[in-house]
Amino acid sequence: MKEISVQELKEKIDNKEDFQLIDVRETFEYEVSNLDGENIPLGGILIEADKVSKDKPVIIQCRSGKRSAAAVMQLEAQYGYENLYNLKGGILAWQEAFDPNMPVY
């Protein structure tokens, strides 16, 4: 499984690179704080796989990196995706590195 650090993600955002960001946390978690990605909770990721791009890099994130890793593995196994990246450390790593005022839970 390919992974990306929060520093690499910030670089992509700052450089306005074309990628898709998917947050697989539950909607109530997403509403607490998010990185402006699309919210597709892990439980529905396979059902909504048609929303996941195959044409550009897709970075999948959650709170700490565990659920997003599960989503990457499921999508790769079920649908053959090869353009997925797990965000190491999830939104907690982002908050620690770049936004100490971001609400976390």
mmCIF file of C-alpha atoms in Angstrom:
data_model
loop_
_atom_site.group_PDB
_atom_site.id
_atom_site.type_symbol
_atom_site.label_atom_id
_atom_site.label_comp_id
_atom_site.label_asym_id
_atom_site.label_seq_id
_atom_site.Cartn_x
_atom_site.Cartn_y
_atom_site.Cartn_z
ATOM 1 C CA MET A 1 0.000 0.000 0.000
ATOM 2 C CA LYS A 2 1.275 3.439 -0.935
ATOM 3 C CA GLU A 3 1.291 6.123 1.733
ATOM 4 C CA ILE A 4 1.738 9.870 1.787
ATOM 5 C CA SER A 5 2.803 12.094 4.670
ATOM 6 C CA VAL A 6 0.935 15.204 5.775
ATOM 7 C CA GLN A 7 3.935 17.245 4.608
ATOM 8 C CA GLU A 8 3.597 15.746 1.103
ATOM 9 C CA LEU A 9 -0.157 16.413 1.138
ATOM 10 C CA LYS A 10 0.396 20.046 2.135
ATOM 11 C CA GLU A 11 2.877 20.396 -0.716
ATOM 12 C CA LYS A 12 0.277 19.067 -3.173
ATOM 13 C CA ILE A 13 -2.322 21.502 -1.822
ATOM 14 C CA ASP A 14 0.104 24.454 -1.923
ATOM 15 C CA ASN A 15 1.138 23.569 -5.490
ATOM 16 C CA LYS A 16 -2.532 23.225 -6.519
ATOM 17 C CA GLU A 17 -1.896 19.715 -7.845
ATOM 18 C CA ASP A 18 -4.834 17.752 -9.225
ATOM 19 C CA PHE A 19 -5.824 14.988 -6.817
ATOM 20 C CA GLN A 20 -8.879 13.714 -4.976
ATOM 21 C CA LEU A 21 -9.037 13.728 -1.168
ATOM 22 C CA ILE A 22 -11.495 11.337 0.477
ATOM 23 C CA ASP A 23 -12.228 11.311 4.205
ATOM 24 C CA VAL A 24 -13.563 7.916 5.335
ATOM 25 C CA ARG A 25 -14.547 8.967 8.847
ATOM 26 C CA GLU A 26 -18.185 9.007 9.887
ATOM 27 C CA THR A 27 -20.133 12.163 8.999
ATOM 28 C CA PHE A 28 -20.319 13.328 12.621
ATOM 29 C CA GLU A 29 -16.504 13.103 12.828
ATOM 30 C CA TYR A 30 -16.078 14.936 9.527
ATOM 31 C CA GLU A 31 -18.276 17.753 10.851
ATOM 32 C CA VAL A 32 -15.918 18.294 13.833
ATOM 33 C CA SER A 33 -12.953 19.031 11.569
ATOM 34 C CA ASN A 34 -11.911 18.181 8.037
ATOM 35 C CA LEU A 35 -9.432 18.967 5.277
ATOM 36 C CA ASP A 36 -12.132 19.814 2.712
ATOM 37 C CA GLY A 37 -12.090 16.369 1.137
ATOM 38 C CA GLU A 38 -15.145 14.395 0.133
ATOM 39 C CA ASN A 39 -16.751 12.465 2.987
ATOM 40 C CA ILE A 40 -17.413 8.816 2.120
ATOM 41 C CA PRO A 41 -17.544 6.835 5.380
ATOM 42 C CA LEU A 42 -15.610 3.560 5.384
ATOM 43 C CA GLY A 43 -18.786 1.489 5.672
ATOM 44 C CA GLY A 44 -19.963 2.779 2.297
ATOM 45 C CA ILE A 45 -16.685 3.044 0.407
ATOM 46 C CA LEU A 46 -17.254 -0.063 -1.718
ATOM 47 C CA ILE A 47 -20.863 0.891 -2.463
ATOM 48 C CA GLU A 48 -19.742 4.375 -3.523
ATOM 49 C CA ALA A 49 -16.559 3.278 -5.306
ATOM 50 C CA ASP A 50 -17.801 4.990 -8.474
ATOM 51 C CA LYS A 51 -17.074 8.317 -6.734
ATOM 52 C CA VAL A 52 -13.379 7.384 -6.400
ATOM 53 C CA SER A 53 -11.308 8.619 -9.336
ATOM 54 C CA LYS A 54 -9.212 6.229 -11.375
ATOM 55 C CA ASP A 55 -7.741 9.083 -13.427
ATOM 56 C CA LYS A 56 -5.743 11.004 -10.805
ATOM 57 C CA PRO A 57 -4.085 10.356 -7.444
ATOM 58 C CA VAL A 58 -6.544 9.705 -4.635
ATOM 59 C CA ILE A 59 -5.493 10.391 -1.052
ATOM 60 C CA ILE A 60 -7.642 8.659 1.537
ATOM 61 C CA GLN A 61 -7.624 9.886 5.118
ATOM 62 C CA CYS A 62 -9.299 9.298 8.445
ATOM 63 C CA ARG A 63 -8.533 10.231 12.045
ATOM 64 C CA SER A 64 -5.279 8.308 12.501
ATOM 65 C CA GLY A 65 -4.640 6.333 9.311
ATOM 66 C CA LYS A 66 -6.160 2.954 10.204
ATOM 67 C CA ARG A 67 -9.587 3.244 8.563
ATOM 68 C CA SER A 68 -8.091 4.924 5.526
ATOM 69 C CA ALA A 69 -5.609 2.046 5.199
ATOM 70 C CA ALA A 70 -8.543 -0.384 5.310
ATOM 71 C CA ALA A 71 -10.327 1.635 2.610
ATOM 72 C CA VAL A 72 -7.239 1.587 0.367
ATOM 73 C CA MET A 73 -6.862 -2.170 0.776
ATOM 74 C CA GLN A 74 -10.566 -2.815 0.082
ATOM 75 C CA LEU A 75 -10.652 -0.652 -3.041
ATOM 76 C CA GLU A 76 -7.421 -2.149 -4.385
ATOM 77 C CA ALA A 77 -8.622 -5.707 -3.755
ATOM 78 C CA GLN A 78 -12.198 -5.295 -5.006
ATOM 79 C CA TYR A 79 -11.750 -2.865 -7.889
ATOM 80 C CA GLY A 80 -8.070 -2.932 -8.804
ATOM 81 C CA TYR A 81 -7.285 0.684 -7.972
ATOM 82 C CA GLU A 82 -3.606 1.552 -8.375
ATOM 83 C CA ASN A 83 -3.731 5.299 -7.694
ATOM 84 C CA LEU A 84 -4.587 5.291 -3.978
ATOM 85 C CA TYR A 85 -2.525 6.703 -1.107
ATOM 86 C CA ASN A 86 -3.144 6.354 2.608
ATOM 87 C CA LEU A 87 -2.518 9.551 4.597
ATOM 88 C CA LYS A 88 -0.088 8.506 7.339
ATOM 89 C CA GLY A 89 -1.305 9.620 10.753
ATOM 90 C CA GLY A 90 -4.577 11.002 9.408
ATOM 91 C CA ILE A 91 -6.089 14.278 10.515
ATOM 92 C CA LEU A 92 -4.331 13.988 13.879
ATOM 93 C CA ALA A 93 -0.953 14.222 12.133
ATOM 94 C CA TRP A 94 -2.200 17.199 10.104
ATOM 95 C CA GLN A 95 -3.390 18.977 13.246
ATOM 96 C CA GLU A 96 -0.081 18.337 14.994
ATOM 97 C CA ALA A 97 2.048 19.484 12.054
ATOM 98 C CA PHE A 98 0.071 22.424 10.663
ATOM 99 C CA ASP A 99 -3.038 23.440 12.594
ATOM 100 C CA PRO A 100 -2.785 23.168 16.391
ATOM 101 C CA ASN A 101 -6.113 25.013 16.741
ATOM 102 C CA MET A 102 -7.990 22.416 14.661
ATOM 103 C CA PRO A 103 -10.604 20.681 16.808
ATOM 104 C CA VAL A 104 -9.747 17.034 17.427
ATOM 105 C CA TYR A 105 -11.488 14.316 19.372
#
